[in-house]
CSV table of C-alpha atoms in Angstrom, one decimal:
chain,number,residue,atom,x,y,z
A,4,UNK,CA,186.4,27.3,78.6
A,5,UNK,CA,187.8,26.8,75.1
A,6,UNK,CA,191.4,27.9,74.7
A,7,UNK,CA,192.9,29.3,71.5
A,8,UNK,CA,195.0,26.2,71.3
A,9,UNK,CA,192.0,23.8,71.5
A,10,UNK,CA,190.1,25.8,68.8
A,11,UNK,CA,193.1,25.7,66.5
A,12,UNK,CA,193.3,21.9,67.0
A,13,UNK,CA,189.5,21.6,66.2
A,14,UNK,CA,189.8,23.8,63.1
A,15,UNK,CA,192.8,21.7,62.0
A,16,UNK,CA,190.8,18.5,62.4
A,17,UNK,CA,187.9,19.9,60.4
A,18,UNK,CA,190.3,20.9,57.6
A,19,UNK,CA,191.8,17.4,57.7
A,20,UNK,CA,188.3,15.8,57.5
A,21,UNK,CA,187.5,18.1,54.6
A,22,UNK,CA,190.8,17.2,52.9
A,23,UNK,CA,190.1,13.5,53.4
A,24,UNK,CA,186.6,13.9,51.9
A,25,UNK,CA,188.3,15.8,49.0
A,26,UNK,CA,190.9,13.0,48.5
A,27,UNK,CA,188.1,10.3,48.6
A,28,UNK,CA,186.0,12.2,46.1
A,29,UNK,CA,189.1,12.6,43.8
A,30,UNK,CA,189.7,8.9,43.9
A,31,UNK,CA,186.0,8.1,43.2
A,32,UNK,CA,186.2,10.6,40.2
A,33,UNK,CA,189.4,9.0,38.9
A,34,UNK,CA,187.9,5.5,39.1
A,35,UNK,CA,184.7,6.6,37.4
A,36,UNK,CA,186.6,8.3,34.7
A,37,UNK,CA,188.9,5.3,34.1
A,38,UNK,CA,185.8,2.9,34.0
A,39,UNK,CA,184.1,5.2,31.5
A,40,UNK,CA,187.1,5.4,29.3
A,41,UNK,CA,187.4,1.6,29.3
A,42,UNK,CA,183.7,1.2,28.5
A,43,UNK,CA,184.0,3.7,25.6
A,44,UNK,CA,186.3,1.2,23.9
A,45,UNK,CA,183.8,-1.7,24.4
A,46,UNK,CA,181.0,0.5,23.1
A,47,UNK,CA,183.1,1.4,20.0
A,48,UNK,CA,183.9,-2.3,19.5
A,49,UNK,CA,180.1,-3.1,19.6
A,50,UNK,CA,179.2,-0.2,17.3
A,51,UNK,CA,181.8,-1.1,14.7
A,52,UNK,CA,180.7,-4.8,14.5
A,53,UNK,CA,177.0,-4.7,15.3
A,54,UNK,CA,174.0,-2.5,14.2
A,55,UNK,CA,171.3,-4.7,15.6
A,56,UNK,CA,168.4,-3.2,17.7
A,57,UNK,CA,170.1,-4.6,20.8
A,58,UNK,CA,173.4,-2.8,20.0
A,59,UNK,CA,171.5,0.4,19.2
A,60,UNK,CA,169.8,0.2,22.6
A,61,UNK,CA,173.2,-0.3,24.3
A,62,UNK,CA,174.5,2.9,22.6
A,63,UNK,CA,171.4,4.9,23.7
A,64,UNK,CA,171.7,3.6,27.3
A,65,UNK,CA,175.4,4.5,27.3
A,66,UNK,CA,174.7,8.0,26.1
A,67,UNK,CA,172.1,8.4,28.9
A,68,UNK,CA,174.7,7.1,31.4
A,69,UNK,CA,177.3,9.5,30.0
A,70,UNK,CA,175.0,12.4,30.6
A,71,UNK,CA,174.5,11.4,34.2
A,72,UNK,CA,178.3,10.9,34.7
A,73,UNK,CA,178.8,14.4,33.2
A,74,UNK,CA,176.3,15.8,35.8
A,75,UNK,CA,177.9,14.1,38.8
A,76,UNK,CA,181.5,14.9,37.5
A,77,UNK,CA,180.4,18.6,37.1
A,78,UNK,CA,179.0,18.6,40.6
A,79,UNK,CA,182.3,17.2,41.9
A,80,UNK,CA,184.4,19.8,40.1
A,81,UNK,CA,182.1,22.6,41.2
A,82,UNK,CA,182.5,21.4,44.9
A,83,UNK,CA,186.3,21.3,44.6
A,84,UNK,CA,186.3,24.8,43.0
A,85,UNK,CA,184.0,26.2,45.7
A,86,UNK,CA,186.3,25.3,48.6
A,87,UNK,CA,189.9,26.3,49.0
A,88,UNK,CA,191.1,24.0,51.8
A,89,UNK,CA,194.6,25.4,51.8
A,90,UNK,CA,193.5,28.9,53.0
A,91,UNK,CA,195.0,29.9,56.3
A,92,UNK,CA,191.8,31.5,57.7
A,93,UNK,CA,189.5,28.6,56.8
A,94,UNK,CA,186.4,28.8,59.0
A,95,UNK,CA,185.0,25.8,60.8
A,96,UNK,CA,181.6,26.3,59.1
A,97,UNK,CA,183.2,26.4,55.7
A,98,UNK,CA,185.4,23.4,56.4
A,99,UNK,CA,182.2,21.4,57.5
A,100,UNK,CA,180.3,22.6,54.4
A,101,UNK,CA,183.3,21.5,52.2
A,102,UNK,CA,183.4,18.1,53.8
A,103,UNK,CA,179.6,17.7,53.4
A,104,UNK,CA,179.7,18.9,49.7
A,105,UNK,CA,182.7,16.7,48.8
A,106,UNK,CA,181.3,13.6,50.6
A,107,UNK,CA,178.0,14.0,48.7
A,108,UNK,CA,179.9,14.4,45.4
A,109,UNK,CA,181.9,11.3,46.2
A,110,UNK,CA,178.8,9.3,47.1
A,111,UNK,CA,177.2,10.4,43.7
A,112,UNK,CA,180.4,9.4,41.9
A,113,UNK,CA,180.5,6.0,43.6
A,114,UNK,CA,176.8,5.3,42.7
A,115,UNK,CA,177.4,6.3,39.1
A,116,UNK,CA,180.4,4.0,39.0
A,117,UNK,CA,178.3,1.1,40.4
A,118,UNK,CA,175.7,1.7,37.7
A,119,UNK,CA,178.4,1.8,35.1
A,120,UNK,CA,179.9,-1.5,36.3
A,121,UNK,CA,176.4,-3.1,36.2
A,122,UNK,CA,176.0,-1.8,32.7
A,123,UNK,CA,179.4,-3.1,31.6
A,124,UNK,CA,178.6,-6.6,33.0
A,125,UNK,CA,175.4,-6.7,30.8
A,126,UNK,CA,177.5,-6.1,27.7
A,127,UNK,CA,179.2,-9.5,27.9
A,128,UNK,CA,177.3,-11.4,25.1
A,129,UNK,CA,177.2,-8.4,22.6
A,130,UNK,CA,180.9,-7.6,23.3
A,131,UNK,CA,181.9,-11.2,22.9
A,132,UNK,CA,180.1,-11.4,19.5
A,133,UNK,CA,181.6,-8.1,18.3
A,134,UNK,CA,185.2,-9.1,19.4
A,135,UNK,CA,184.8,-12.5,17.5
A,136,UNK,CA,183.8,-10.6,14.4
A,137,UNK,CA,186.6,-8.1,14.7
A,138,UNK,CA,189.0,-11.0,15.2
A,139,UNK,CA,187.8,-12.4,11.9
A,140,UNK,CA,188.1,-9.0,10.1
A,141,UNK,CA,191.9,-8.7,9.7
A,142,UNK,CA,192.5,-12.3,8.5
A,143,UNK,CA,189.5,-12.1,6.1
A,144,UNK,CA,190.8,-8.9,4.5
A,145,UNK,CA,194.4,-10.4,4.4
A,146,UNK,CA,193.1,-13.6,2.7
A,147,UNK,CA,191.2,-11.5,0.1
A,148,UNK,CA,194.4,-9.4,-0.6
A,149,UNK,CA,196.5,-12.6,-1.0
A,150,UNK,CA,193.9,-14.2,-3.3
A,151,UNK,CA,194.0,-11.1,-5.5
A,152,UNK,CA,197.7,-11.2,-5.6
A,153,UNK,CA,197.7,-14.9,-6.5
A,154,UNK,CA,195.1,-14.3,-9.3
A,155,UNK,CA,197.2,-11.4,-10.7
A,156,UNK,CA,200.4,-13.6,-10.6
A,157,UNK,CA,198.6,-16.5,-12.3
A,158,UNK,CA,197.3,-14.1,-15.0
A,159,UNK,CA,200.9,-12.8,-15.6
A,160,UNK,CA,202.2,-16.4,-15.9
A,161,UNK,CA,199.5,-17.2,-18.5
A,162,UNK,CA,200.2,-14.1,-20.5
A,163,UNK,CA,203.9,-14.9,-20.4
A,164,UNK,CA,203.1,-18.2,-22.1
A,165,UNK,CA,201.5,-16.4,-25.0
A,166,UNK,CA,197.8,-16.6,-24.0
A,167,UNK,CA,195.7,-13.4,-23.7
A,168,UNK,CA,193.1,-14.2,-21.1
A,169,UNK,CA,191.4,-10.8,-21.7
A,170,UNK,CA,188.1,-11.9,-20.1
A,171,UNK,CA,190.0,-12.9,-16.9
A,172,UNK,CA,191.9,-9.7,-16.9
A,173,UNK,CA,188.6,-7.7,-17.2
A,174,UNK,CA,187.2,-9.7,-14.3
A,175,UNK,CA,190.3,-9.0,-12.1
A,176,UNK,CA,190.1,-5.3,-13.0
A,177,UNK,CA,186.5,-5.2,-11.9
A,178,UNK,CA,187.6,-6.3,-8.4
A,179,UNK,CA,189.8,-3.2,-8.1
A,180,UNK,CA,187.0,-0.9,-6.5
A,181,UNK,CA,186.2,-3.7,-4.0
A,182,UNK,CA,189.9,-3.8,-3.0
A,183,UNK,CA,189.8,0.0,-2.5
A,184,UNK,CA,186.8,-0.4,-0.2
A,185,UNK,CA,188.6,-3.1,1.8
A,186,UNK,CA,191.6,-0.8,2.2
A,187,UNK,CA,189.3,2.0,3.5
A,188,UNK,CA,188.4,-0.5,6.2
A,189,UNK,CA,185.6,-1.3,8.6
A,190,UNK,CA,185.6,2.2,9.9
A,191,UNK,CA,184.1,3.4,6.6
A,192,UNK,CA,182.0,0.4,5.7
A,193,UNK,CA,181.2,-1.5,8.9
A,194,UNK,CA,182.7,-4.8,10.1
A,195,UNK,CA,180.1,-7.2,8.8
A,196,UNK,CA,179.9,-5.7,5.3
A,197,UNK,CA,183.7,-5.6,5.2
A,198,UNK,CA,184.0,-9.3,6.2
A,199,UNK,CA,181.3,-10.1,3.6
A,200,UNK,CA,183.1,-8.1,0.9
A,201,UNK,CA,186.4,-9.8,1.8
A,202,UNK,CA,184.8,-13.2,1.4
A,203,UNK,CA,183.2,-12.3,-1.9
A,204,UNK,CA,186.5,-10.9,-3.2
A,205,UNK,CA,188.3,-14.0,-2.0
A,206,UNK,CA,185.8,-16.3,-3.9
A,207,UNK,CA,186.0,-14.2,-7.1
A,208,UNK,CA,189.8,-14.0,-7.1
A,209,UNK,CA,190.2,-17.7,-6.4
A,210,UNK,CA,187.9,-18.5,-9.3
A,211,UNK,CA,189.9,-16.2,-11.6
A,212,UNK,CA,193.2,-17.9,-10.4
A,213,UNK,CA,191.8,-21.4,-11.0
A,214,UNK,CA,190.6,-20.5,-14.5
A,215,UNK,CA,194.0,-18.9,-15.3
A,216,UNK,CA,195.8,-22.0,-14.0
A,217,UNK,CA,193.5,-24.1,-16.2
A,218,UNK,CA,193.9,-22.0,-19.3
A,219,UNK,CA,197.0,-23.7,-20.8
A,220,UNK,CA,195.3,-27.1,-20.2
A,221,UNK,CA,192.1,-25.8,-21.8
A,222,UNK,CA,194.0,-24.6,-24.9
A,223,UNK,CA,195.7,-28.0,-25.2
A,224,UNK,CA,192.3,-29.8,-24.9
A,225,UNK,CA,190.8,-27.6,-27.6
A,226,UNK,CA,193.8,-28.3,-29.9
A,227,UNK,CA,193.4,-32.1,-29.2
A,228,UNK,CA,189.6,-32.0,-30.0
A,229,UNK,CA,190.2,-30.0,-33.2
A,230,UNK,CA,192.7,-32.6,-34.4
A,231,UNK,CA,190.4,-35.5,-33.3
A,232,UNK,CA,187.3,-34.0,-34.9
A,233,UNK,CA,189.1,-33.2,-38.2
A,234,UNK,CA,190.3,-36.9,-38.4
A,235,UNK,CA,186.8,-38.1,-37.6
A,236,UNK,CA,185.3,-35.8,-40.4
A,237,UNK,CA,187.7,-37.3,-42.9
A,238,UNK,CA,186.9,-40.9,-41.8
A,239,UNK,CA,183.2,-40.2,-42.0
A,240,UNK,CA,183.5,-38.7,-45.5
A,241,UNK,CA,185.3,-41.9,-46.6
A,242,UNK,CA,182.6,-44.0,-45.0
A,243,UNK,CA,179.8,-41.9,-46.6
A,244,UNK,CA,181.3,-42.7,-50.0
A,245,UNK,CA,180.4,-46.3,-49.3
A,246,UNK,CA,176.7,-45.5,-48.9
A,247,UNK,CA,176.0,-45.3,-52.7
A,248,UNK,CA,177.1,-48.9,-53.4
A,249,UNK,CA,175.1,-50.1,-50.4
A,250,UNK,CA,172.0,-48.3,-51.7
A,251,UNK,CA,172.6,-49.8,-55.2
A,252,UNK,CA,172.5,-53.3,-53.7
A,253,UNK,CA,169.5,-52.5,-51.6
A,254,UNK,CA,167.6,-51.2,-54.8
A,255,UNK,CA,168.7,-54.3,-56.8
A,256,UNK,CA,167.7,-56.9,-54.2
A,257,UNK,CA,164.9,-55.5,-52.1
A,258,UNK,CA,161.6,-53.8,-52.5
A,259,UNK,CA,161.2,-50.0,-52.5
A,260,UNK,CA,160.0,-49.8,-48.9
A,261,UNK,CA,163.3,-51.5,-47.7
A,262,UNK,CA,165.5,-48.6,-48.9
A,263,UNK,CA,163.3,-45.6,-49.8
A,264,UNK,CA,163.9,-43.8,-46.4
A,265,UNK,CA,167.7,-44.1,-46.9
A,266,UNK,CA,168.2,-42.6,-50.4
A,267,UNK,CA,168.7,-39.1,-49.1
A,268,UNK,CA,171.8,-40.2,-47.0
A,269,UNK,CA,174.6,-39.5,-49.6
A,270,UNK,CA,173.4,-35.9,-50.3
A,271,UNK,CA,172.8,-35.3,-46.6
A,272,UNK,CA,176.3,-36.7,-45.8
A,273,UNK,CA,177.9,-34.2,-48.2
A,274,UNK,CA,176.0,-31.3,-46.6
A,275,UNK,CA,176.8,-32.4,-43.0
A,276,UNK,CA,180.5,-33.0,-43.9
A,277,UNK,CA,180.7,-29.5,-45.4
A,278,UNK,CA,178.9,-28.0,-42.4
A,279,UNK,CA,181.1,-29.8,-39.9
A,280,UNK,CA,184.2,-28.6,-41.8
A,281,UNK,CA,183.0,-25.0,-41.6
A,282,UNK,CA,182.3,-25.3,-37.8
A,283,UNK,CA,185.8,-26.7,-37.3
A,284,UNK,CA,187.3,-23.9,-39.3
A,285,UNK,CA,185.4,-21.4,-37.2
A,286,UNK,CA,186.5,-23.2,-34.0
A,287,UNK,CA,190.1,-23.0,-35.1
A,288,UNK,CA,189.8,-19.3,-35.7
A,289,UNK,CA,188.2,-18.8,-32.3
A,290,UNK,CA,191.0,-20.8,-30.7
A,291,UNK,CA,193.6,-18.6,-32.5
A,292,UNK,CA,191.8,-15.5,-31.2
A,293,UNK,CA,191.6,-17.2,-27.8
A,294,UNK,CA,187.8,-17.0,-27.6
A,295,UNK,CA,187.7,-20.1,-25.6
A,296,UNK,CA,183.9,-20.4,-24.9
A,297,UNK,CA,183.2,-19.8,-28.6
A,298,UNK,CA,185.8,-22.5,-29.6
A,299,UNK,CA,184.3,-25.0,-27.2
A,300,UNK,CA,180.7,-24.3,-28.4
A,301,UNK,CA,181.7,-24.6,-32.1
A,302,UNK,CA,183.5,-27.9,-31.4
A,303,UNK,CA,180.4,-29.3,-29.6
A,304,UNK,CA,178.2,-28.3,-32.6
A,305,UNK,CA,180.6,-30.0,-35.0
A,306,UNK,CA,180.7,-33.2,-32.9
A,307,UNK,CA,176.8,-33.3,-32.7
A,308,UNK,CA,176.7,-33.0,-36.5
A,309,UNK,CA,179.2,-35.9,-36.9
A,310,UNK,CA,177.3,-38.0,-34.3
A,311,UNK,CA,174.1,-37.6,-36.2
A,312,UNK,CA,175.8,-38.4,-39.6
A,313,UNK,CA,177.6,-41.4,-38.1
A,314,UNK,CA,174.1,-42.8,-37.2
A,315,UNK,CA,172.8,-42.2,-40.7
A,316,UNK,CA,175.8,-43.7,-42.5
A,317,UNK,CA,175.8,-46.7,-40.2
A,318,UNK,CA,172.0,-47.2,-40.8
A,319,UNK,CA,172.6,-48.0,-44.5
A,320,UNK,CA,175.2,-50.7,-43.8
A,321,UNK,CA,173.1,-52.1,-40.8
A,322,UNK,CA,170.0,-52.2,-43.0
A,323,UNK,CA,171.7,-54.2,-45.7
A,324,UNK,CA,173.2,-56.6,-43.1
A,325,UNK,CA,169.9,-57.2,-41.3
A,326,UNK,CA,168.0,-57.6,-44.6
A,327,UNK,CA,170.5,-60.1,-45.8
A,328,UNK,CA,170.2,-62.1,-42.6
A,329,UNK,CA,166.3,-62.1,-42.5
A,330,UNK,CA,166.0,-62.8,-46.2
A,331,UNK,CA,168.2,-65.9,-45.8
A,332,UNK,CA,166.5,-67.1,-42.6
A,333,UNK,CA,163.5,-65.2,-41.3
A,334,UNK,CA,163.0,-68.1,-38.8
A,335,UNK,CA,165.5,-66.8,-36.3
A,336,UNK,CA,163.7,-63.4,-36.1
A,337,UNK,CA,160.3,-65.2,-35.8
A,338,UNK,CA,161.6,-67.5,-33.0
A,339,UNK,CA,163.2,-64.6,-31.0
A,340,UNK,CA,159.9,-62.7,-31.2
A,341,UNK,CA,157.7,-65.7,-30.3
A,342,UNK,CA,160.0,-66.4,-27.3
A,343,UNK,CA,159.5,-62.8,-26.0
A,344,UNK,CA,155.7,-63.2,-26.2
A,345,UNK,CA,155.8,-66.6,-24.5
A,346,UNK,CA,158.0,-65.3,-21.7
A,347,UNK,CA,155.5,-62.5,-21.1
A,348,UNK,CA,152.5,-64.9,-21.2
A,349,UNK,CA,154.2,-67.2,-18.7
A,350,UNK,CA,154.7,-64.3,-16.3
A,351,UNK,CA,151.1,-63.1,-16.8
A,352,UNK,CA,149.8,-66.6,-15.8
A,353,UNK,CA,152.1,-67.1,-12.8
A,354,UNK,CA,150.0,-68.0,-9.7
A,355,UNK,CA,146.7,-67.5,-11.7
A,356,UNK,CA,144.2,-69.5,-13.7
A,357,UNK,CA,143.5,-66.7,-16.1
A,358,UNK,CA,145.6,-63.7,-16.8
A,359,UNK,CA,144.6,-60.1,-16.2
A,360,UNK,CA,142.7,-58.8,-19.2
A,361,UNK,CA,144.9,-55.7,-19.3
A,362,UNK,CA,147.9,-58.0,-19.7
A,363,UNK,CA,146.3,-60.7,-21.9
A,364,UNK,CA,144.8,-58.2,-24.5
A,365,UNK,CA,148.1,-56.6,-25.6
A,366,UNK,CA,149.8,-60.0,-25.7
A,367,UNK,CA,147.0,-61.5,-27.8
A,368,UNK,CA,147.2,-58.5,-30.2
A,369,UNK,CA,151.0,-59.1,-30.4
A,370,UNK,CA,150.5,-62.7,-31.4
A,371,UNK,CA,148.1,-61.7,-34.2
A,372,UNK,CA,150.5,-58.9,-35.3
A,373,UNK,CA,153.4,-61.4,-35.6
A,374,UNK,CA,151.2,-63.8,-37.5
A,375,UNK,CA,150.3,-61.1,-40.0
A,376,UNK,CA,153.9,-60.1,-40.4
A,377,UNK,CA,154.9,-63.7,-41.1
A,378,UNK,CA,152.1,-64.2,-43.6
A,379,UNK,CA,153.2,-61.0,-45.4
A,380,UNK,CA,156.6,-62.6,-46.2
A,381,UNK,CA,154.8,-65.1,-48.5
A,382,UNK,CA,154.2,-62.5,-51.3
A,383,UNK,CA,156.4,-62.2,-54.4
A,384,UNK,CA,158.5,-59.2,-53.3
A,385,UNK,CA,158.4,-59.4,-49.5
A,386,UNK,CA,158.9,-56.2,-47.6
A,387,UNK,CA,161.6,-57.5,-45.2
A,388,UNK,CA,162.1,-54.1,-43.6
A,389,UNK,CA,158.4,-53.8,-42.7
A,390,UNK,CA,158.7,-57.4,-41.2
A,391,UNK,CA,161.7,-56.3,-39.1
A,392,UNK,CA,160.0,-53.2,-37.8
A,393,UNK,CA,156.9,-55.2,-36.9
A,394,UNK,CA,158.8,-57.9,-35.0
A,395,UNK,CA,160.7,-55.2,-33.1
A,396,UNK,CA,157.3,-53.5,-32.2
A,397,UNK,CA,155.9,-56.9,-31.0
A,398,UNK,CA,159.0,-57.5,-28.7
A,399,UNK,CA,158.6,-54.0,-27.3
A,400,UNK,CA,154.9,-54.7,-26.4
A,401,UNK,CA,155.9,-57.9,-24.7
A,402,UNK,CA,158.7,-56.1,-22.7
A,403,UNK,CA,156.2,-53.4,-21.7
A,404,UNK,CA,153.7,-56.0,-20.3
A,405,UNK,CA,156.5,-57.7,-18.4
A,406,UNK,CA,157.6,-54.4,-16.9
A,407,UNK,CA,154.0,-53.6,-15.8
A,408,UNK,CA,153.5,-57.0,-14.2
A,409,UNK,CA,156.8,-56.8,-12.3
A,410,UNK,CA,156.0,-53.2,-11.2
A,411,UNK,CA,152.6,-54.2,-9.9
A,412,UNK,CA,153.9,-57.2,-8.0
A,413,UNK,CA,156.8,-55.2,-6.4
A,414,UNK,CA,154.2,-52.6,-5.3
A,415,UNK,CA,152.0,-55.3,-3.6
A,416,UNK,CA,155.1,-56.7,-1.7
C-alpha cells in the first residue's frame, strides 16, 4: 500500500526529472542561440565581401536554417511557458508531460545545433576568402588616402615654387567624389568594389604626385630646349647665308642638272627660319602660361623644321664638295662601284659553275649601267651629278643582290 510519504517522494522525483529536462533544454537553447549568433557574423562577413552564386546560396540556406531554428526555439519557449514546475500542487501526470515536452524540445534544439555546426563547417573556403578580402580592405583604403595626401602636398609645393599646375589640380579635384565613396565604406559599396576603387584612386593619385614632382624639372628642360633651339636657329641662319655663294660656284663650274634642284634652298631657308622663330615664340608664350604639353609640342615642331633645313643647307655644301672630288678624279668613284659589283659577282659564283639568273641579271644590268655613266662623262659639259646618282644606284643594286644571296643561304642552313 502506497503511503502519503512515498507518494510525496515519487512526486518530488518527477518534479526533479522535469526540472532536469528543463535545465538540459535551456542549455541546448543557449548553445544553439550562441552558435547562431556566431554564424551571423560569418554570414555577414561573406555577404560583405562576396556576391557570387555560391555566397548567395549560402545566404539562402542560412535563412532556411534560421526559420527552422525559430520554429524549434518557439516550441521550446512554448514548452517552458506551458509548465510551471515550481507550483506546490504539481500533479504527477503534468510533471511527466513537462519532462516529455521539454526533452523533445531539447532533442529538437540539439539536432538543429548539429545541422548548424555542419553548415558552419561547410563555410570554410568562402569565409577564408571573404576574411582575406576584408583584411585587404582597410590597408587599401588607407594607402589610397595617403596617396591623395601626398599628391595634394606635392601640388602645394609646386605652387609655392611659382608653378600653376592647373591641370594636375583639376585631376586631383576629380578624385574627391571617389574619396567620399571610400569614406562611406564597404557597407555602402561592397568590399570588392571598394578595394578596386581604392586601388584606382591610389594609381591616379600617385601619377598626379609623380607629375607634380617632375614639373620643376620639366620647366627647366623646356627652358633649356628653348635656349638651345634659339641658338641653333641663329647658327642655321648664318649657315644658310653661305648657300648663295655655293650656288654661284656650282652655276659657274657645273652643268644645270648639277645644281638646278638646289636653287630654291636660300628662299626656303628664309621661310623655315621665320617659321621656326614663330614656333619658338609660341613655345615661349606657352611656357610662360605653363601650358606644358603645348610648349613641348611647339618645340618638337621647331626642331623638326630645323632638322629638315639642316639637311637642305648641308646638301648644297656636300654637293659642291662631291662634284669637286669627282670632277678632279672620277676614277675613285668608278673603282669603288666596280669593286661592289665584283664582290657581288664573286658571292653569286661561290660553289657554282654558273650563277643563278635572278642574281646574274641585275648584276649584268649594273655593269652596263656603270659603263653608260662612265661614257657620259666624255661629253663637253659632263653631268657629274647624274654620274654620282648612277654609281650610287649601281652600288645599291649590288648590295641588294648580296643581301638576297646571304638570306637564301642562311635559310637553307
